[in-house]
Coordinates of C-alpha atoms in Angstrom, one line a residue:
M64 CA 112.3 143.8 110.8
E65 CA 115.6 141.3 111.5
P66 CA 115.0 138.0 112.4
L67 CA 115.7 137.7 116.6
L68 CA 117.3 134.2 115.5
G69 CA 118.5 134.7 112.8
H70 CA 117.7 133.1 109.4
G71 CA 118.8 129.2 110.6
P72 CA 119.8 128.1 113.8
S73 CA 121.2 124.6 112.2
A74 CA 124.2 122.4 113.0
G75 CA 125.7 123.5 108.8
A76 CA 124.2 124.3 105.5
G77 CA 121.3 121.7 103.7
E78 CA 121.3 120.3 107.6
L79 CA 117.7 120.4 109.9
P80 CA 117.4 123.1 113.0
R81 CA 120.1 122.0 115.2
A82 CA 118.3 121.0 118.8
G83 CA 117.3 122.9 121.6
W84 CA 115.4 125.4 118.7
Q85 CA 112.6 125.3 120.2
A86 CA 113.3 126.0 123.5
E87 CA 115.2 129.1 122.0
A88 CA 111.8 129.9 119.7
L89 CA 109.3 129.9 122.3
P90 CA 110.2 133.1 123.9
V91 CA 109.9 134.9 121.0
L92 CA 106.0 133.6 120.3
R93 CA 105.6 134.1 123.9
A94 CA 106.3 137.9 123.0
L95 CA 104.1 138.1 119.6
A96 CA 101.7 137.1 121.6
A97 CA 101.9 139.3 124.0
D98 CA 101.7 141.9 121.4
E99 CA 98.0 141.0 120.6
P100 CA 95.2 142.4 123.4
S101 CA 93.3 139.6 123.4
V102 CA 95.3 137.2 124.3
Q103 CA 94.8 135.8 127.5
K104 CA 97.8 132.9 127.8
L105 CA 99.9 130.5 125.9
D106 CA 101.2 127.2 126.2
V107 CA 103.5 124.4 124.9
A108 CA 102.1 121.2 123.2
G109 CA 103.3 117.9 121.8
S110 CA 106.4 116.9 122.0
A111 CA 107.8 120.2 123.4
A112 CA 105.8 120.7 126.4
G113 CA 106.9 119.2 129.7
D114 CA 110.4 118.5 129.9
G115 CA 111.2 117.8 126.3
R116 CA 112.2 114.7 126.4
A117 CA 109.8 113.8 123.6
L118 CA 111.3 116.2 121.1
D119 CA 113.7 114.6 118.7
V120 CA 115.5 116.0 115.0
W121 CA 111.8 115.5 113.3
S122 CA 109.5 117.4 116.0
D123 CA 107.8 120.5 115.4
L124 CA 107.4 123.5 117.6
D125 CA 103.3 123.1 119.2
V126 CA 101.9 125.9 121.0
L127 CA 98.3 127.0 122.2
V128 CA 97.1 130.3 121.9
T129 CA 94.1 131.0 124.0
I130 CA 92.2 134.5 123.8
D131 CA 89.1 136.5 123.9
G132 CA 87.6 137.1 120.7
D133 CA 87.5 136.0 117.2
P134 CA 90.5 133.3 116.4
A135 CA 91.2 134.3 112.8
P136 CA 92.5 137.6 113.0
V137 CA 94.7 137.2 115.7
A138 CA 96.2 133.5 113.9
E139 CA 96.6 135.5 110.5
R140 CA 98.3 138.5 112.7
L141 CA 100.2 136.0 114.1
A142 CA 101.2 134.1 110.7
Q143 CA 102.8 136.8 110.1
A144 CA 104.6 138.0 112.8
V145 CA 106.4 134.7 113.0
P146 CA 108.2 134.8 110.2
A147 CA 109.0 138.7 110.7
A148 CA 110.9 137.7 114.0
L149 CA 112.4 133.7 113.1
G150 CA 113.3 133.6 109.8
P151 CA 111.8 133.7 106.0
L152 CA 108.7 131.7 105.4
Y153 CA 109.2 128.4 102.9
A154 CA 105.4 127.2 103.5
S155 CA 102.0 127.6 105.5
S156 CA 98.7 126.1 106.1
H157 CA 95.6 127.8 107.5
S158 CA 92.7 126.1 108.6
G159 CA 89.7 127.0 111.1
D160 CA 85.7 126.7 112.2
G161 CA 85.2 129.8 114.1
R162 CA 86.2 128.0 117.6
E163 CA 89.2 127.5 116.4
A164 CA 91.8 128.8 113.9
G165 CA 95.3 126.9 113.2
V166 CA 97.8 128.4 111.3
R167 CA 101.2 125.9 110.1
L168 CA 104.2 127.4 109.4
V169 CA 107.6 125.7 107.9
L170 CA 110.6 128.7 107.7
A171 CA 113.4 128.3 105.7
D172 CA 115.9 126.6 107.6
L173 CA 113.0 124.3 108.6
R174 CA 112.0 124.9 111.7
R175 CA 108.1 123.9 111.8
I176 CA 105.5 125.8 114.2
D177 CA 101.8 125.1 114.6
L178 CA 100.1 127.8 116.0
T179 CA 96.1 127.2 117.8
V180 CA 94.3 129.6 118.6
R181 CA 91.3 129.3 119.9
T182 CA 88.4 131.1 122.1
A183 CA 88.5 130.9 125.8
T184 CA 84.7 129.2 125.3
S185 CA 86.4 126.7 122.9
A186 CA 87.1 125.0 126.2
L187 CA 83.0 124.8 127.0
Y188 CA 82.8 122.3 124.1
P189 CA 83.4 118.7 123.6
P190 CA 86.7 117.5 122.0
R191 CA 86.2 117.2 117.9
M192 CA 86.8 114.0 116.4
C193 CA 89.7 113.8 114.6
G194 CA 89.2 114.2 110.7
A195 CA 85.7 116.4 109.9
V196 CA 85.1 113.8 107.3
G197 CA 84.2 110.4 108.5
L198 CA 84.2 106.6 106.2
A199 CA 80.6 107.5 105.4
G200 CA 81.9 110.8 103.8
I201 CA 84.9 109.0 102.5
A202 CA 83.3 106.4 100.6
A203 CA 80.6 108.5 99.1
A204 CA 83.1 111.5 98.0
F205 CA 85.2 108.1 96.5
R206 CA 82.3 107.0 94.5
F207 CA 81.3 110.7 92.6
D208 CA 84.7 110.9 91.5
A209 CA 84.9 107.5 90.3
V210 CA 81.4 107.9 88.1
L211 CA 83.1 111.2 87.0
A212 CA 86.3 109.6 86.1
A213 CA 85.0 107.6 84.3
F214 CA 82.2 109.5 82.1
K215 CA 85.4 111.9 81.8
T216 CA 87.9 109.7 80.3
A217 CA 84.6 108.4 78.1
R218 CA 84.7 112.0 76.7
Q219 CA 88.3 111.6 76.1
D220 CA 89.1 114.3 78.2
L221 CA 92.0 112.5 80.3
L222 CA 93.5 115.5 82.2
I223 CA 90.2 115.6 84.8
G224 CA 90.0 112.0 84.1
A225 CA 93.4 111.2 85.0
H226 CA 93.2 113.9 87.6
L227 CA 90.2 112.4 89.5
A228 CA 91.5 108.7 89.2
L229 CA 94.5 110.3 91.5
Q230 CA 92.2 111.5 93.7
L231 CA 90.8 107.6 94.6
P232 CA 93.6 106.3 96.9
R233 CA 94.2 109.7 98.4
H234 CA 90.5 108.8 99.9
L235 CA 91.1 105.5 100.8
L236 CA 94.4 106.8 102.4
V237 CA 92.4 108.9 104.4
A238 CA 89.8 106.4 105.1
A239 CA 93.0 104.4 106.2
M240 CA 93.9 107.1 108.6
I241 CA 90.6 107.2 110.1
L242 CA 90.8 103.5 110.9
R243 CA 94.1 104.0 112.1
D244 CA 93.0 106.8 114.7
Q245 CA 89.7 105.4 116.0
E246 CA 92.5 102.0 116.8
T247 CA 94.7 104.0 118.3
G248 CA 92.3 107.0 120.5
T249 CA 94.4 109.6 118.5
C250 CA 94.6 111.2 115.2
H251 CA 98.6 112.8 116.8
H252 CA 101.0 110.0 115.3
R253 CA 104.6 110.6 116.0
Y254 CA 105.6 106.9 114.5
G255 CA 104.1 104.8 111.9
S256 CA 103.2 101.4 112.0
T257 CA 103.4 97.9 109.8
E258 CA 99.9 97.0 109.9
W259 CA 99.0 100.9 108.3
N260 CA 101.9 101.6 106.1
V261 CA 101.8 98.4 103.6
W262 CA 98.5 100.9 102.6
P263 CA 100.5 102.9 100.0
E264 CA 101.7 99.4 98.1
R265 CA 98.9 98.5 98.2
L266 CA 97.1 101.0 96.8
G267 CA 100.4 101.2 94.7
A268 CA 99.7 97.9 92.5
V269 CA 98.0 99.5 89.5
A270 CA 100.0 101.8 87.4
P271 CA 99.5 105.7 87.5
P272 CA 96.4 106.5 85.4
S273 CA 97.9 108.3 82.1
D274 CA 95.9 107.2 79.2
T275 CA 91.8 105.8 78.9
L276 CA 93.1 101.9 79.9
T277 CA 95.2 102.6 83.4
V278 CA 92.7 105.3 83.9
I279 CA 90.0 102.5 83.9
A280 CA 91.9 100.0 85.4
S281 CA 93.1 102.9 88.7
I282 CA 89.4 103.3 89.6
R283 CA 88.1 99.6 89.2
H284 CA 91.4 98.6 91.5
H285 CA 91.0 101.0 94.5
A286 CA 86.9 100.1 93.5
H287 CA 87.8 96.9 95.0
V288 CA 89.6 97.9 97.6
L289 CA 87.2 100.3 99.2
Q290 CA 85.1 96.8 99.0
D291 CA 87.3 94.6 100.8
L292 CA 87.9 97.6 103.6
L293 CA 84.5 98.3 104.2
A294 CA 83.5 94.3 104.2
V295 CA 86.2 94.6 107.1
H296 CA 85.7 97.7 108.8
A297 CA 82.3 99.0 108.0
P298 CA 80.1 96.5 106.2
D299 CA 76.8 98.9 107.2
L300 CA 78.8 100.6 103.9
A301 CA 79.0 99.2 101.9
V302 CA 76.8 99.0 98.5
D303 CA 76.9 97.2 95.6
D304 CA 79.2 98.8 92.8
D305 CA 77.5 97.2 89.7
P306 CA 76.5 100.8 88.3
L307 CA 79.9 101.8 88.5
H308 CA 81.7 98.7 86.7
R309 CA 78.8 98.6 84.5
L310 CA 79.7 102.5 83.5
L311 CA 83.3 101.5 83.5
A312 CA 82.6 98.3 81.2
A313 CA 80.9 100.5 78.6
V314 CA 83.8 102.9 78.5
D315 CA 86.2 100.0 78.0
R316 CA 83.7 99.6 74.8
S317 CA 83.5 102.9 73.8
A318 CA 87.7 102.9 74.0
E319 CA 87.5 99.5 71.8
R320 CA 85.6 101.1 68.8
H321 CA 87.7 104.3 68.7
S322 CA 90.9 102.2 69.1
A323 CA 90.1 100.2 66.3
P324 CA 90.9 100.2 62.7
S325 CA 88.3 101.6 60.1
A326 CA 87.3 99.3 58.0
R327 CA 88.3 99.6 54.0
P328 CA 85.3 99.4 51.8

């Protein structure tokens, strides 16, 4: 099937899609949704809704499809149909929980289309909070990964140790996003803010984990950052990190023994 709008409504090669592509793509999406017998309606959400004044060169096209039935198979069929109609697919992301199924598509010309397919009865449920895991879950996952990273590093498994150590700043950034969502009352942010944009810089104050020394240093640094965050925003979730620090000290001693030159008789 030939794409209905060609392979790239852009101003020129290597540029972002031209202004107004969302309005051009919307009738195509409506036609694709109309081919699904269970679809009841399609609504535009996000910056493309209303008069579209909020649209800019970085905007995607958010659509909400309401159906009668299971949203997952409808979302998957639309995920296949959209690239066939609008142009080649570059990347995609899929999610779902039984009540909703989400498909986020990035076409090769960088048009981004977010499809949310939901059941008609899902509107009867209270809205879900942004983020499936709260600060308690983030803190628990952080500590588990920190301990496992230390044990793996002690066994000289730097591949997994470094991998887990790299997870720690990610946990902290998710925690910061949760806090920002709580502060602003939304998980839809069109623009960043100075207060929260300092977090990546703070987490980058330690060298990337690449050997025993830097893996352990990374764990220590990010553990301190987590404690500082919890002390301010969720003191009830703060725990004594003494077990972790005792483990890290033991890994330090083990590394020193392995690196010490062998004594000659």
